[in-house]
Short mmCIF file of C-alpha atoms in Angstrom, two decimals:
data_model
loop_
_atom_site.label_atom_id
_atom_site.label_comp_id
_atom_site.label_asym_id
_atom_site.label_seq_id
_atom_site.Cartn_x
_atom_site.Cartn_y
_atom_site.Cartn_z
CA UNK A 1 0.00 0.00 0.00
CA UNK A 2 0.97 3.34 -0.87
CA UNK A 3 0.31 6.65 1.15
CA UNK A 4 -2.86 6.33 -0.54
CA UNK A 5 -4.94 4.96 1.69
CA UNK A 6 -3.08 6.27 4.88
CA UNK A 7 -3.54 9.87 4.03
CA UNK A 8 -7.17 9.30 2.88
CA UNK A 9 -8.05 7.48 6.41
CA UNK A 10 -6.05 10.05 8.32
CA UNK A 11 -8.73 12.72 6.55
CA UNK A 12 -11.85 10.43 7.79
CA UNK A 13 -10.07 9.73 11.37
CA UNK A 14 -9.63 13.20 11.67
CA UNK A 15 -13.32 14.36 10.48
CA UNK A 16 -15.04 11.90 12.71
CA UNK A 17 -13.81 12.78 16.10
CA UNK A 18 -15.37 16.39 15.98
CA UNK A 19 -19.21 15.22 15.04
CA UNK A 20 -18.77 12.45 17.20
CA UNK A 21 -18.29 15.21 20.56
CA UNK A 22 -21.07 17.03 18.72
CA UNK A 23 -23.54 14.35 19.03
CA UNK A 24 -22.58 13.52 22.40
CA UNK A 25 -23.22 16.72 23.83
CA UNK A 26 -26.37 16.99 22.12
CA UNK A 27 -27.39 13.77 23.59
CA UNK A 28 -25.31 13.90 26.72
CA UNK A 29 -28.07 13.16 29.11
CA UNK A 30 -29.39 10.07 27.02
CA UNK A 31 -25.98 8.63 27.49
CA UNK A 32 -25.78 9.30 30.78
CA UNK A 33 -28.54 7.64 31.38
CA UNK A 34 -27.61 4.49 29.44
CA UNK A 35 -24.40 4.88 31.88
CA UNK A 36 -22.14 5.36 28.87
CA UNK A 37 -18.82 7.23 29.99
CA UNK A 38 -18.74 9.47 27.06
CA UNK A 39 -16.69 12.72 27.21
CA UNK A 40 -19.41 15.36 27.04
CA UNK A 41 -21.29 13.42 30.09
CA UNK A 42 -18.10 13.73 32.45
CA UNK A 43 -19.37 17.17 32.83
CA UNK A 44 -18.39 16.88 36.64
CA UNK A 45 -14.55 16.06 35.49
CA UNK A 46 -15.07 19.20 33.28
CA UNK A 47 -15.67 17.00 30.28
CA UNK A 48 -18.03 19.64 28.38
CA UNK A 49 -15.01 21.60 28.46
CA UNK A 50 -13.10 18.93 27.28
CA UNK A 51 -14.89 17.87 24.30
CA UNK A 52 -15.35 21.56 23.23
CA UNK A 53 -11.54 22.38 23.42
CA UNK A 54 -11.08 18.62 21.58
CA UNK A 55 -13.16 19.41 18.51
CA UNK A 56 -11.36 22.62 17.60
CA UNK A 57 -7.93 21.24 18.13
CA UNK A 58 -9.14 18.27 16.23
CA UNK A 59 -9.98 20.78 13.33
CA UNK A 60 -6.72 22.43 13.83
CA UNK A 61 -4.76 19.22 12.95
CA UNK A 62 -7.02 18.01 9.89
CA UNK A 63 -5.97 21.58 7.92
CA UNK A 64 -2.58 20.02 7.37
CA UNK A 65 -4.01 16.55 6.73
CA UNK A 66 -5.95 17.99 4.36
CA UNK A 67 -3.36 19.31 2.17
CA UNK A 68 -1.55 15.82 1.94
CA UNK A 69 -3.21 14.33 -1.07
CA UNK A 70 -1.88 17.58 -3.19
CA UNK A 71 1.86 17.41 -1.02
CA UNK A 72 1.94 13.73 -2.40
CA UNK A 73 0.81 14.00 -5.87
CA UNK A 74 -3.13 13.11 -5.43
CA UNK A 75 -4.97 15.97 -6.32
CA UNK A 76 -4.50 19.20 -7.80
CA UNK A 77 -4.69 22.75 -6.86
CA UNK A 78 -8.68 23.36 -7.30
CA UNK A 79 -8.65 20.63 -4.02
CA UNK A 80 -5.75 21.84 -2.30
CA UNK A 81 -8.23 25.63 -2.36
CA UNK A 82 -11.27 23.60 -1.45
CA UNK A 83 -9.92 21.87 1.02
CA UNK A 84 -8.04 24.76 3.11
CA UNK A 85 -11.62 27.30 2.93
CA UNK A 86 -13.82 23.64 4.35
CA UNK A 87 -11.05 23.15 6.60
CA UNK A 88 -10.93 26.85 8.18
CA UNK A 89 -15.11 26.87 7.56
CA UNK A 90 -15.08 23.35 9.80
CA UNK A 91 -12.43 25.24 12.60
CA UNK A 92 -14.57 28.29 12.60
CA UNK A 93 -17.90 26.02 13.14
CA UNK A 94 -15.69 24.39 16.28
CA UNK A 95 -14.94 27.50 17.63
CA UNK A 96 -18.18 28.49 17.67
CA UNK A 97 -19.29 25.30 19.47
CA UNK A 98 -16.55 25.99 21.86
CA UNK A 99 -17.56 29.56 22.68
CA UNK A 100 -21.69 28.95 22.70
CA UNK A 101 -21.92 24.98 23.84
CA UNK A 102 -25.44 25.27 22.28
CA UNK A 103 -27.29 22.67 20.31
CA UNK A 104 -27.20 24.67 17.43
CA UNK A 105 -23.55 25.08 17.60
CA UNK A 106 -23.06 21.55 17.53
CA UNK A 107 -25.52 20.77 14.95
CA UNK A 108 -23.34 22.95 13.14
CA UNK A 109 -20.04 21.17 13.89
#
């Protein structure tokens, strides 16, 4: 296997984990009540926190990912532009959801 693959599953890895804290804290009480030990619940450990300061840093690291496929040959230039303005619109979505912790916010991220 080449880079490939690696590059293209370090993009999905990468894209995953913000949504994922999203949900959670949208649904944070239904998983506390299923007794699931999810970061938004561990609001008492300063989890909400946590998962809000996670997703943007999260964003933070997937604007370099994202220009891999053009640094190794991949794609082109119209991607490498696309892919830097959804990465910075994605980090501006997290900060948001950082700064509000609203449902909204994270429907958003």
């Amino acid at each position: 296997m080449g880079p490939e693959p690696w590059v293209l599953a370090g993009i999905m890895f990468f894209c995953q984990i913000p949504h994922t804290l999203a949900i959670g804290h949208l649904y944070r009480d239904d998983y506390a009540r299923a007794g699931m030990r999810i970061l938004p619940v561990l609001a008492e450990g300063g989890g909400e926190a946590r998962a809000f300061r996670r997703s943007t840093t999260v964003w933070r690291l997937l604007l370099p990912v994202g220009l891999l496929p053009t640094l190794i040959g991949l794609t082109g230039n119209v991607y490498l532009v696309a892919s830097t303005v959804l990465a910075l619109g994605f980090l501006w979505t997290a900060a948001r959801f950082v700064h509000e912790s609203s449902a909204t916010a994270a429907r958003a991220c």
